[in-house]
């Protein structure tokens, strides 16, 4: 079969189906319908005159020919991905890709990006979000956020802000609080990203046991802060995320205690990627942006 006649769409559909062993999951990855993937796989089988899958009840398994083709495609697609990644991240690239926890992206980075673009036109910042702050993969991004001490072998770590907690709520609710133990009489708002945060702050700031009467949990801190702003209860906030809200009066810190842990948030990249021009530009800007 000549190169110009290679059925690339069918091969891509088949390769996705081999990794998932599911037409439905392959279709979801490719952004098409299951029927479209199934049709492409069947067309490939007709072209090759051999079955590539053994089809059981709701289950796919590869035939011998299917296994051989899947292995070859896997190797070649992986090599193409690697080459394309090297080109897109090369010395002349101006695309900077980040993977951050949602609240850090929404509450800390995005409000500062206008300053970056104003100083460095022509760069393209791409922000993806994920839930992890430990052992975040850097395979497909330039930078990721990590929570820790800043020491990771093989990684360059740029300090963003210290891990520091403060309770926040709407001004009308703050007026009802006289001492930290009063918090327990109102709904406590948690971020599921840091369920331990309230206990850390309360044990440091109050002698009473942390036994709230009512609790609500949210997928991330940004949602918890919005609930607090709307008067649903009292949230425990990462101080760096709520500075603008406190300055504007949208949220109030009813008690002055800021409780720090021994950790901090960092933007990390591999030592190799830290030497790329685009990443060096971003790191230099970040040093100023992260300065209080």
XYZ file of N, CA, C and O in Angstrom, residues 27-102:
304
model
N -14.511 6.977 20.592
C -15.276 8.062 19.986
C -15.231 9.315 20.855
O -15.105 10.437 20.346
N -15.334 9.138 22.177
C -15.273 10.284 23.091
C -13.926 10.986 22.996
O -13.845 12.217 23.021
N -12.852 10.216 22.884
C -11.520 10.809 22.762
C -11.375 11.593 21.461
O -10.800 12.690 21.450
N -11.918 11.041 20.376
C -11.754 11.657 19.062
C -12.785 12.738 18.774
O -12.668 13.460 17.784
N -13.822 12.817 19.618
C -14.847 13.825 19.418
C -15.791 13.518 18.276
O -16.280 14.433 17.605
N -16.042 12.224 18.042
C -16.975 11.801 16.997
C -17.977 10.827 17.609
O -17.911 10.500 18.802
N -18.871 10.314 16.813
C -19.861 9.361 17.316
C -19.282 7.953 17.312
O -18.380 7.637 16.511
N -19.798 7.066 18.178
C -19.364 5.665 18.135
C -19.591 5.033 16.772
O -18.785 4.212 16.309
N -20.680 5.418 16.117
C -20.947 4.869 14.795
C -19.865 5.206 13.790
O -19.514 4.382 12.932
N -19.326 6.437 13.907
C -18.267 6.858 12.986
C -16.999 6.035 13.203
O -16.337 5.617 12.241
N -16.631 5.793 14.467
C -15.444 4.980 14.766
C -15.657 3.555 14.278
O -14.777 2.949 13.644
N -16.818 2.991 14.569
C -17.116 1.625 14.155
C -17.037 1.485 12.644
O -16.487 0.510 12.112
N -17.556 2.487 11.924
C -17.535 2.456 10.470
C -16.099 2.503 9.942
O -15.748 1.795 8.991
N -15.246 3.329 10.559
C -13.856 3.436 10.124
C -13.094 2.133 10.374
O -12.286 1.702 9.541
N -13.348 1.504 11.512
C -12.671 0.239 11.828
C -13.104 -0.853 10.852
O -12.276 -1.629 10.337
N -14.386 -0.926 10.576
C -14.880 -1.934 9.632
C -14.315 -1.699 8.236
O -13.972 -2.642 7.515
N -14.207 -0.424 7.835
C -13.638 -0.114 6.526
C -12.177 -0.546 6.458
O -11.710 -1.036 5.406
N -11.443 -0.383 7.551
C -10.043 -0.807 7.593
C -9.945 -2.328 7.485
O -9.074 -2.859 6.785
N -10.826 -3.033 8.162
C -10.834 -4.496 8.085
C -11.145 -4.964 6.666
O -10.530 -5.924 6.165
N -12.083 -4.309 5.999
C -12.420 -4.662 4.621
C -11.241 -4.390 3.687
O -10.955 -5.176 2.769
N -10.533 -3.297 3.926
C -9.386 -2.945 3.100
C -8.266 -3.972 3.247
O -7.617 -4.353 2.267
N -8.052 -4.420 4.487
C -6.968 -5.362 4.767
C -7.376 -6.816 4.576
O -6.534 -7.716 4.580
N -8.701 -7.017 4.486
C -9.241 -8.374 4.298
C -8.940 -9.305 5.473
O -8.787 -10.526 5.312
N -8.811 -8.739 6.670
C -8.622 -9.543 7.879
C -9.382 -8.881 9.026
O -9.507 -7.650 9.071
N -9.916 -9.661 9.967
C -10.527 -9.058 11.160
C -9.447 -8.547 12.106
O -8.422 -9.193 12.304
N -9.667 -7.385 12.657
C -8.720 -6.785 13.602
C -9.195 -6.913 15.048
O -8.383 -6.893 15.975
N -10.507 -7.043 15.241
C -11.096 -7.230 16.567
C -11.922 -8.510 16.580
O -12.569 -8.861 15.585
N -11.903 -9.167 17.733
C -12.890 -10.205 18.024
C -13.964 -9.538 18.861
O -13.674 -8.979 19.922
N -15.180 -9.589 18.386
C -16.251 -8.839 19.023
C -17.130 -9.770 19.852
O -17.858 -10.599 19.311
N -17.051 -9.607 21.181
C -17.922 -10.341 22.085
C -19.066 -9.466 22.539
O -19.258 -8.342 22.035
N -19.841 -9.941 23.513
C -20.950 -9.168 24.035
C -20.413 -8.001 24.844
O -19.851 -8.173 25.921
N -20.533 -6.792 24.297
C -20.053 -5.571 24.942
C -18.568 -5.619 25.259
O -18.106 -5.020 26.222
N -17.799 -6.354 24.479
C -16.374 -6.478 24.768
C -15.596 -6.639 23.474
O -16.010 -7.370 22.565
N -14.485 -5.940 23.369
C -13.600 -6.054 22.227
C -12.290 -6.700 22.645
O -11.783 -6.451 23.748
N -11.731 -7.497 21.784
C -10.384 -8.012 21.991
C -9.696 -8.065 20.635
O -10.340 -8.235 19.596
N -8.407 -7.885 20.624
C -7.646 -7.820 19.382
C -7.331 -9.218 18.856
O -7.020 -10.134 19.622
N -7.406 -9.362 17.547
C -6.920 -10.574 16.898
C -5.398 -10.475 16.787
O -4.796 -9.449 17.140
N -4.761 -11.506 16.271
C -3.317 -11.463 16.074
C -2.909 -10.347 15.138
O -1.958 -9.602 15.407
N -3.642 -10.198 14.032
C -3.343 -9.121 13.088
C -3.597 -7.761 13.719
O -2.831 -6.808 13.525
N -4.674 -7.669 14.503
C -4.986 -6.417 15.177
C -3.912 -6.014 16.169
O -3.546 -4.840 16.276
N -3.382 -7.008 16.888
C -2.312 -6.734 17.858
C -1.072 -6.207 17.164
O -0.442 -5.240 17.610
N -0.681 -6.826 16.048
C 0.507 -6.381 15.309
C 0.336 -4.949 14.809
O 1.244 -4.116 14.938
N -0.834 -4.662 14.253
C -1.075 -3.315 13.738
C -1.135 -2.302 14.871
O -0.595 -1.189 14.759
N -1.774 -2.672 15.981
C -1.885 -1.757 17.116
C -0.513 -1.396 17.672
O -0.251 -0.239 18.010
N 0.374 -2.366 17.769
C 1.720 -2.101 18.290
C 2.492 -1.166 17.366
O 3.165 -0.239 17.824
N 2.380 -1.403 16.056
C 3.090 -0.549 15.101
C 2.545 0.877 15.133
O 3.306 1.852 15.139
N 1.229 1.011 15.154
C 0.629 2.343 15.197
C 0.978 3.058 16.490
O 1.248 4.272 16.488
N 0.958 2.326 17.616
C 1.291 2.940 18.897
C 2.684 3.537 18.891
O 2.911 4.664 19.339
N 3.642 2.774 18.348
C 5.028 3.259 18.286
C 5.133 4.488 17.397
O 5.769 5.480 17.747
N 4.515 4.428 16.228
C 4.660 5.516 15.260
C 3.910 6.773 15.680
O 4.410 7.890 15.509
N 2.699 6.612 16.250
C 1.980 7.788 16.729
C 2.721 8.441 17.888
O 2.773 9.664 18.005
N 3.306 7.628 18.775
C 4.059 8.181 19.911
C 5.268 8.969 19.420
O 5.589 10.040 19.953
N 5.938 8.444 18.380
C 7.097 9.154 17.839
C 6.676 10.466 17.195
O 7.337 11.501 17.367
N 5.558 10.452 16.464
C 5.069 11.692 15.851
C 4.694 12.715 16.915
O 4.998 13.906 16.779
N 4.028 12.257 17.982
C 3.664 13.164 19.067
C 4.901 13.808 19.674
O 4.915 15.001 19.978
N 5.943 12.992 19.861
C 7.163 13.502 20.478
C 7.827 14.562 19.599
O 8.269 15.611 20.090
N 7.886 14.307 18.296
C 8.506 15.260 17.381
C 7.701 16.557 17.330
O 8.256 17.657 17.379
N 6.384 16.428 17.237
C 5.537 17.615 17.204
C 5.661 18.418 18.496
O 5.660 19.658 18.479
N 5.774 17.704 19.628
C 5.944 18.373 20.918
C 7.252 19.143 20.955
O 7.317 20.290 21.414
N 8.316 18.542 20.445
C 9.617 19.203 20.437
C 9.592 20.458 19.568
O 10.168 21.494 19.915
N 8.899 20.362 18.428
C 8.827 21.519 17.533
C 8.009 22.641 18.162
O 8.410 23.806 18.167
N 6.823 22.265 18.724
C 5.944 23.291 19.287
C 6.528 23.916 20.542
O 6.148 25.026 20.920
N 7.448 23.222 21.212
C 8.066 23.755 22.428
C 9.500 24.190 22.187
O 10.263 24.367 23.126
N 9.864 24.326 20.944
C 11.243 24.650 20.602
C 11.622 26.080 20.938
O 10.823 26.866 21.450
N 12.864 26.442 20.622
C 13.386 27.760 20.992
C 12.577 28.930 20.446
O 12.559 29.997 21.039
N 11.895 28.749 19.305
C 11.162 29.851 18.690
C 9.699 29.902 19.122
O 8.981 30.835 18.775
N 9.254 28.912 19.862
C 7.848 28.867 20.261
C 7.534 29.972 21.266
O 8.359 30.336 22.103
N 6.298 30.487 21.179
C 5.843 31.495 22.130
C 4.588 31.037 22.871
O 3.903 31.848 23.488
N 4.281 29.743 22.791
C 3.140 29.204 23.527
C 3.617 28.683 24.875
O 4.511 27.841 24.955
N 3.013 29.180 25.954
C 3.377 28.792 27.319
C 2.189 28.045 27.917
O 1.113 28.613 28.087
N 2.364 26.766 28.216
C 1.265 25.923 28.679
C 1.404 25.639 30.171
O 2.461 25.214 30.626
N 0.321 25.875 30.891
C 0.324 25.678 32.334
C -0.782 24.719 32.754
O -1.853 24.692 32.137
N -0.523 23.964 33.809
C -1.539 23.112 34.420
C -1.621 23.502 35.899
O -0.672 23.327 36.657
N -2.782 24.054 36.289
C -2.944 24.608 37.629
C -4.204 24.069 38.281
O -5.140 23.662 37.591
N -4.247 24.102 39.616
C -5.503 23.809 40.290
C -6.464 24.954 39.976
O -6.045 26.108 39.773
N -7.773 24.686 39.891
C -8.718 25.703 39.420
C -8.658 27.021 40.176
O -8.668 28.100 39.557
